[in-house]
Coordinates of C-alpha atoms in Angstrom, one line a residue:
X1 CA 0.1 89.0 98.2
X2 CA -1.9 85.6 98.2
X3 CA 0.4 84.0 95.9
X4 CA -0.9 84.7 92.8
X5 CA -1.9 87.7 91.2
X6 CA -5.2 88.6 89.3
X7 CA -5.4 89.2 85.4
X8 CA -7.3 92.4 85.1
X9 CA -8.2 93.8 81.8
X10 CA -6.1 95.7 79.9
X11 CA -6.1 99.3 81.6
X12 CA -7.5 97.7 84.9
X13 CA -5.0 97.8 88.1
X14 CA -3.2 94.4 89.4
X15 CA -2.7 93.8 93.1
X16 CA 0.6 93.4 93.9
X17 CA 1.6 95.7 96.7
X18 CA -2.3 96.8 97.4
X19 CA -1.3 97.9 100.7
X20 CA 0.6 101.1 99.3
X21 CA -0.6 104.6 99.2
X22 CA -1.8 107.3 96.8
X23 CA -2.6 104.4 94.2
X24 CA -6.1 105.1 93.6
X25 CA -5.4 108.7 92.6
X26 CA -3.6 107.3 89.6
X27 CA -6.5 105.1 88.3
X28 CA -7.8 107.8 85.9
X29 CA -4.5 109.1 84.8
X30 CA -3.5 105.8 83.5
X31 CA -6.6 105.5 81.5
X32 CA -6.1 108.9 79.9
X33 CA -2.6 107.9 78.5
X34 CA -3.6 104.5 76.5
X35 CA -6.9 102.3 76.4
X36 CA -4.9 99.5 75.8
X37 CA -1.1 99.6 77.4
X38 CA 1.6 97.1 76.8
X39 CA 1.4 94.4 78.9
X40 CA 5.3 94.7 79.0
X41 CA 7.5 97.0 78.8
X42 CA 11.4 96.3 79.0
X43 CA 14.6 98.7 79.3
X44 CA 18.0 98.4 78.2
X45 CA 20.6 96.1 76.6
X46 CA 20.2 95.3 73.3
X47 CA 22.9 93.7 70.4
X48 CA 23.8 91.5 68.2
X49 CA 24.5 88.1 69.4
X50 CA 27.4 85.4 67.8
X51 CA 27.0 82.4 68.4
X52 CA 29.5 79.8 67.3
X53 CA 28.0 76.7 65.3
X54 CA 30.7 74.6 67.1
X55 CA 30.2 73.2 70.4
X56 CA 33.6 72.7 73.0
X57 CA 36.3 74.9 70.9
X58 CA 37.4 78.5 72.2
X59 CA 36.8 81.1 70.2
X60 CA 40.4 81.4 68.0
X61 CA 39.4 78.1 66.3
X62 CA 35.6 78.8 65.8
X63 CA 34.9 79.1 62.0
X64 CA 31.5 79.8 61.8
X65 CA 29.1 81.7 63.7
X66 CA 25.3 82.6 63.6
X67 CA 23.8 86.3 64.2
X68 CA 20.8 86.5 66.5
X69 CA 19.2 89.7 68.0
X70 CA 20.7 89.9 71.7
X71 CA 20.7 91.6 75.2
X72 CA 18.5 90.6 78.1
X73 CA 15.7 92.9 78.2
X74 CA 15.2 92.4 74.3
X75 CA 14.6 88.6 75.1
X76 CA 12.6 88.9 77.8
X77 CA 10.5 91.5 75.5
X78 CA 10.5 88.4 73.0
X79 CA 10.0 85.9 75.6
X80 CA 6.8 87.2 76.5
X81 CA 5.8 88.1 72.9
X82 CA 6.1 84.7 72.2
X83 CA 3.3 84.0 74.8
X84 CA 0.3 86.2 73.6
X85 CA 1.5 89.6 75.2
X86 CA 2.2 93.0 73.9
X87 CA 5.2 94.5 74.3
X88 CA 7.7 96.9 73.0
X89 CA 11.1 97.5 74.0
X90 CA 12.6 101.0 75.5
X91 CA 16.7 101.1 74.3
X92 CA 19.1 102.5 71.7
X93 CA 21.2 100.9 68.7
X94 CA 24.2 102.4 66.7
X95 CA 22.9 104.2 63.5
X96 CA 24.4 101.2 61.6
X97 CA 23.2 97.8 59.6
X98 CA 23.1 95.8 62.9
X99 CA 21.4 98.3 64.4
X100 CA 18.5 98.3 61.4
X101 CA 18.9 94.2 61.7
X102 CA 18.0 94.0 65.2
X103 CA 15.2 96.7 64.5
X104 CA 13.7 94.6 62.0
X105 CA 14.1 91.6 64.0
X106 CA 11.9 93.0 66.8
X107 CA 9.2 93.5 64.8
X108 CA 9.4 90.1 63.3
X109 CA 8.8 89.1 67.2
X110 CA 6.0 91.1 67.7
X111 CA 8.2 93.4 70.1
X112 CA 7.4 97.5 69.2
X113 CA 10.4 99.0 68.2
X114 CA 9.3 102.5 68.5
X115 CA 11.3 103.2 71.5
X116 CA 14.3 101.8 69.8
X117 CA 16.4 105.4 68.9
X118 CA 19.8 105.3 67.0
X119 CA 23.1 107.1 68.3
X120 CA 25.7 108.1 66.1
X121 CA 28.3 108.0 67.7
X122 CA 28.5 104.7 69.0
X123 CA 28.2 101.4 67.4
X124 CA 25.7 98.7 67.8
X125 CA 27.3 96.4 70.6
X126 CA 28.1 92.5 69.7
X127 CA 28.7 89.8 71.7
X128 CA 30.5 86.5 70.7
X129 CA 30.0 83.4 73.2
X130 CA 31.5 79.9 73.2
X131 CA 30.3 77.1 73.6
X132 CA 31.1 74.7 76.5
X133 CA 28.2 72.8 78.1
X134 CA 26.3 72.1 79.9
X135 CA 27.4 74.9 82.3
X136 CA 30.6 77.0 80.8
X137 CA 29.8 79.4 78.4
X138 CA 32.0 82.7 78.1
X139 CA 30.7 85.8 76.7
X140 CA 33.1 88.0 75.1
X141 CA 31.4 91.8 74.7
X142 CA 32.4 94.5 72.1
X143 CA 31.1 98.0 73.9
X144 CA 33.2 100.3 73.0
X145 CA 34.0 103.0 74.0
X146 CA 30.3 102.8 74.9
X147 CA 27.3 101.0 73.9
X148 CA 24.0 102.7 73.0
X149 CA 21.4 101.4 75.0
X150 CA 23.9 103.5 77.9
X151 CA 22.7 106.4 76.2
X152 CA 19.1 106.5 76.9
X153 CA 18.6 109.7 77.9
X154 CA 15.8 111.0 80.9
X155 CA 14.1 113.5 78.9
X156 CA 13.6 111.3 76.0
X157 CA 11.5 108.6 77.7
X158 CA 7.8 108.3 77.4
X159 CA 6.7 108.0 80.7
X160 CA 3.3 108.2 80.3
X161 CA 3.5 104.9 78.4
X162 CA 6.0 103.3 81.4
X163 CA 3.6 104.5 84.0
X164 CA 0.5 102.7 82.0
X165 CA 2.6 99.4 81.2
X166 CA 0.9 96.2 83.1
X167 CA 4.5 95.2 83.9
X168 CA 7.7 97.1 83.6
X169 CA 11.1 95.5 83.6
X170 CA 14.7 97.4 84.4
X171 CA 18.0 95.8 84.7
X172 CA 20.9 96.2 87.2
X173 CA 23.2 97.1 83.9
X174 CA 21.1 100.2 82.7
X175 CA 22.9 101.2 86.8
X176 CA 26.3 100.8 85.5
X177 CA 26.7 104.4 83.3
X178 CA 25.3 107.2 83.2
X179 CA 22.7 108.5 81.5
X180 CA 21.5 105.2 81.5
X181 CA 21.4 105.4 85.3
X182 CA 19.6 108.2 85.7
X183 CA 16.8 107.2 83.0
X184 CA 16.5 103.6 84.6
X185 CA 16.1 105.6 87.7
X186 CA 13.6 108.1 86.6
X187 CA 11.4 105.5 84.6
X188 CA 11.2 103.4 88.1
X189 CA 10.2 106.2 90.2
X190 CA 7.9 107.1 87.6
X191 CA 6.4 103.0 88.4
X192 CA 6.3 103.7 92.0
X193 CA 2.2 102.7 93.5
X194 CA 2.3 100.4 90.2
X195 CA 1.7 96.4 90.6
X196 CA 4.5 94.9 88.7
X197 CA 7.3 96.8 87.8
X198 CA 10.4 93.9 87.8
X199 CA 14.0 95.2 88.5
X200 CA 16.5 92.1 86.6
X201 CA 19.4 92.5 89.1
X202 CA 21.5 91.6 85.9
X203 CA 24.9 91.8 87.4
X204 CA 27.8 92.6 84.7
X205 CA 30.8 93.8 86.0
X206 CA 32.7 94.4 83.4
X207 CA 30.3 96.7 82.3
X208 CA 31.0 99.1 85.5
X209 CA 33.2 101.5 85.9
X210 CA 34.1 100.9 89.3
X211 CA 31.8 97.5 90.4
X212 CA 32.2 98.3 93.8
X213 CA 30.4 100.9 94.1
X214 CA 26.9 99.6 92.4
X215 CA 25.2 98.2 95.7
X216 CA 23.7 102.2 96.6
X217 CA 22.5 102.4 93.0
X218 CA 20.9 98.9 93.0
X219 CA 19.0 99.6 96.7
X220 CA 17.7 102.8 95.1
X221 CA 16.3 101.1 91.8
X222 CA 15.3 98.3 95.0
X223 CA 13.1 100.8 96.4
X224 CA 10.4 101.6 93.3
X225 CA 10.4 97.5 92.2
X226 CA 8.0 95.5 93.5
X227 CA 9.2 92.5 92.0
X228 CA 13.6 91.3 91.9
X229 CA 14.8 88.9 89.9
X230 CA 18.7 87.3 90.6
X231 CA 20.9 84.8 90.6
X232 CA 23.1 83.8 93.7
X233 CA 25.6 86.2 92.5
X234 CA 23.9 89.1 91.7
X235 CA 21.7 88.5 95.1
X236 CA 25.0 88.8 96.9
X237 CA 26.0 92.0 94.5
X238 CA 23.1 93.7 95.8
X239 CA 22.1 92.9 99.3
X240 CA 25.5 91.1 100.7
X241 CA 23.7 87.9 101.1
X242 CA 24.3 84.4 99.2
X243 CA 21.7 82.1 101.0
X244 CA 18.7 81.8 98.8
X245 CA 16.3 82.9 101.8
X246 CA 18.6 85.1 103.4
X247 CA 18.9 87.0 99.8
X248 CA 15.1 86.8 99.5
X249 CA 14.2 88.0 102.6
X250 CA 17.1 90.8 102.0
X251 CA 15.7 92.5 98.5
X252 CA 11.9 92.0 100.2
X253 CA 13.7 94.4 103.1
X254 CA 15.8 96.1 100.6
X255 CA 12.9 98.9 100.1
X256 CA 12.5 100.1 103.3
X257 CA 8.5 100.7 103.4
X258 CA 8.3 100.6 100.0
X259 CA 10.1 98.1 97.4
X260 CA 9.6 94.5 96.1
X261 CA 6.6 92.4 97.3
X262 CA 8.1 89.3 95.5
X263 CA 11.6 88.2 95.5
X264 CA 13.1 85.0 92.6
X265 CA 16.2 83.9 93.4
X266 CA 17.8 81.4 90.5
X267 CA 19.9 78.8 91.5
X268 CA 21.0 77.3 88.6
X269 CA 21.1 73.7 89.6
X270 CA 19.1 73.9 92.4
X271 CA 15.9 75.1 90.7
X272 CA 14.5 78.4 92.1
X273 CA 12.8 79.8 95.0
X274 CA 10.2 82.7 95.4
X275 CA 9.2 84.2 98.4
X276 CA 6.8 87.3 99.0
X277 CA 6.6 89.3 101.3
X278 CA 3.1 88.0 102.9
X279 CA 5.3 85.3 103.8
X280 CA 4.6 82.9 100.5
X281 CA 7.0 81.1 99.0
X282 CA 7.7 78.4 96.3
X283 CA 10.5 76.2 95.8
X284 CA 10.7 74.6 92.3
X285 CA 13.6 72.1 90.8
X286 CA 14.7 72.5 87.6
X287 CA 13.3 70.6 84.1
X288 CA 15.5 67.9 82.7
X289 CA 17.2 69.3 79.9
X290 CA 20.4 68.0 77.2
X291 CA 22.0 71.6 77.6
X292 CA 23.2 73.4 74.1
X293 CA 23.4 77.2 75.3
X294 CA 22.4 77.6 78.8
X295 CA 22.4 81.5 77.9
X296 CA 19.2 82.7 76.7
X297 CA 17.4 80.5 79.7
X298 CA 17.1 83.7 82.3
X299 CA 15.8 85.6 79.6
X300 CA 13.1 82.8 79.0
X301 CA 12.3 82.4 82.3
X302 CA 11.7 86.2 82.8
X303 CA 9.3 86.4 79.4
X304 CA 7.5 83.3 81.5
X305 CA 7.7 84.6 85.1
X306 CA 5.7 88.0 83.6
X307 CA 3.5 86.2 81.5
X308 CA 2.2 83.9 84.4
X309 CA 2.2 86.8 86.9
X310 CA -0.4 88.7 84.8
X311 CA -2.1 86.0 83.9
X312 CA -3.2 84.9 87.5
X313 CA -1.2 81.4 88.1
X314 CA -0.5 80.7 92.0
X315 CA 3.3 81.2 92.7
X316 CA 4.6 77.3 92.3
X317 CA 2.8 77.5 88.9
X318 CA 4.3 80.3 87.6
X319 CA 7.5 79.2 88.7
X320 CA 7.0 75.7 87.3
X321 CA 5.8 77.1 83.7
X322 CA 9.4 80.1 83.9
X323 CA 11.6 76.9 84.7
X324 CA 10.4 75.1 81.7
X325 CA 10.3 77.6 79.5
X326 CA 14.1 78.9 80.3
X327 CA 15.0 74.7 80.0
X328 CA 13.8 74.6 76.7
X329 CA 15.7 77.9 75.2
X330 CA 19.0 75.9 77.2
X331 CA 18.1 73.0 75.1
X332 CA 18.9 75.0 72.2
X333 CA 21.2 77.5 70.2
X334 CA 19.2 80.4 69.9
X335 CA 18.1 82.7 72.4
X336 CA 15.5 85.1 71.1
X337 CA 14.6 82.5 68.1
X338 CA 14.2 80.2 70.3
X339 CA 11.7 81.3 72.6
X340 CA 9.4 79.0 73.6
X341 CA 5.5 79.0 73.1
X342 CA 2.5 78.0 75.5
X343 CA 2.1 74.4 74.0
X344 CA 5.9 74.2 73.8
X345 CA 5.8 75.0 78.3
X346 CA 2.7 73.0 78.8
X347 CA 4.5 69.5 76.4
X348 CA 7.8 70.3 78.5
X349 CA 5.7 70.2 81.5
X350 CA 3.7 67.0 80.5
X351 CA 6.7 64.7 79.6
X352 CA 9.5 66.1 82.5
X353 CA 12.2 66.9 79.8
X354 CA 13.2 70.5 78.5
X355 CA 14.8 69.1 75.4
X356 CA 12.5 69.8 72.8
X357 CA 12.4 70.2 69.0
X358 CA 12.1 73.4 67.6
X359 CA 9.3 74.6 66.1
X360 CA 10.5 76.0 62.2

């Protein structure tokens, strides 16, 4: 990797990882499957988000809330949406009016829903959040006695369609339960000698069983990315190391021969840093911003980072154009409504400041 990656045409090949083997022996397979793939595909969590319209009160004396489609791949889905790609989202809701709200409220983003299955038995999950910034903001999550998108089920994916995907994003909490686990899994082997396919480490720990036991499952889902994405935290989750480059250079070794070419590592305050495994790296401070709900900002800067890998940027770019776009969503209430544009990234860019008003 040379820093940047080239945007091919849709059904063309990108060149991240060119060094692997067996690729050009899928080249014609992936054409048979769809002229025209997504550009992004995400998998997993997906709710109902409440979001309190009071700042710096705990939950018990909240009175008013608004509803917003949630979950982390969902946003990203929207995130990138938002920026002129197509994508769908792979996940499960109860069989239930929030799961026919956040349905509807995919296809009002432009993600395709047609992934999106209903379970009976479970309820749509929602989360509730209060409000405390610039940096404190506790989720409170209502899964139970399981959430849906935990139920996506092997045999039920399309794999064709994950193999032919431009990008494909995974998160470490479609790890934490099975048969989530063994469909996140499946659908990344099933990316292995493809360019981009992003694992979100995505640490949750409430959400595992037993959370000391999700490092094996995160090195195998390690080994068929070629691009991680954490936080300090979720760095040290999966590879036991907390230094930025000491995590980086850990999840770029986490794949043995094969695994991630390119390794993000968020650091909040600190801005982020990239390093591949040619040995390029990018460190980038963070944008300016009057923080409302510092939330949604991962989930922006994910929509970004894939947008700017297909597109071609060098690496300080596309981390430049991720940090701005996940400064303007903490600039503001929402998280998938508030996705940013292009023009929004490039005027954020252009005067230093995430804070930005939204566009109606």
């Amino acid at each position: 990797m040379s820093g940047h990656i080239v945007d091919t045409p849709p059904g063309r090949r990108l060149d991240l990882g060119a060094d692997r083997p067996g690729r050009g022996s899928r080249t014609r397979e992936v054409a048979r499957v769809e002229s025209e793939p997504y550009d992004l595909i995400t998998m997993g969590r997906l709710g109902v988000d409440l979001y309190p319209l009071q700042a710096g009160v705990g939950l018990d004396r909240v009175d008013t809330f608004a509803k917003f489609l949630g979950g982390s791949p969902a946003n990203v889905a929207v995130a990138a949406a938002r920026l002129g790609r197509r994508t769908a989202l792979l996940s499960r809701t109860g069989a239930d009016p929030f799961g026919t709200y956040l349905r509807r409220e995919l296809k009002g983003f432009g993600v395709d829903d047609r992934w999106v299955t209903e379970v009976e038995e479970y309820p749509t999950p929602v989360t509730f959040c209060a409000l405390f910034p610039p940096d404190d903001f506790p989720l409170t999550f209502y899964r139970r006695p399981k959430a849906p998108d935990l139920e996506i089920r092997p045999h039920e994916l399309d794999l064709d369609a994950v193999r032919a995907a431009r990008v494909f994003w995974a998160t470490g909490t479609g790890l934490s339960a099975e048969p989530s686990r063994t469909a996140t899994l499946t659908a990344l082997r099933a990316r292995s000698g493809r360019e981009v396919t992003v694992l979100d480490l995505d640490w949750r720990p409430m959400f595992w069983a037993d959370p000391a036991a999700a490092r094996p499952y995160y090195a195998e889902a390690l080994r068929h990315a070629t691009v991680a994405v954490g936080n300090l935290d979720e760095c040290e989750v999966a590879t036991g190391e907390r230094e930025p480059y000491a995590a980086a250079r850990a999840l770029l070794a986490a794949g043995g021969d094969g695994g991630p070419r390119l390794a993000v590592v968020k650091r909040g305050p600190e801005g982020v840093l990239a390093l591949a495994a040619d040995g390029t790296a990018a460190e980038v401070p963070p944008l300016p911003v009057e923080v409302v709900n510092g939330l949604g900002a991962g989930d922006a800067f994910g929509g970004a980072l894939v947008d700017g890998l297909l597109a071609g940027r060098d690496l300080d770019t596309v981390l430049r154009r991720a940090n701005a776009a996940g400064a303007i969503v903490a600039g503001r209430l929402a998280c998938s409504s508030a996705m940013p544009y292009a023009s929004e990234i490039a005027e954020a860019l252009a005067s230093g400041s995430g804070t930005l008003p939204e566009k109606g």
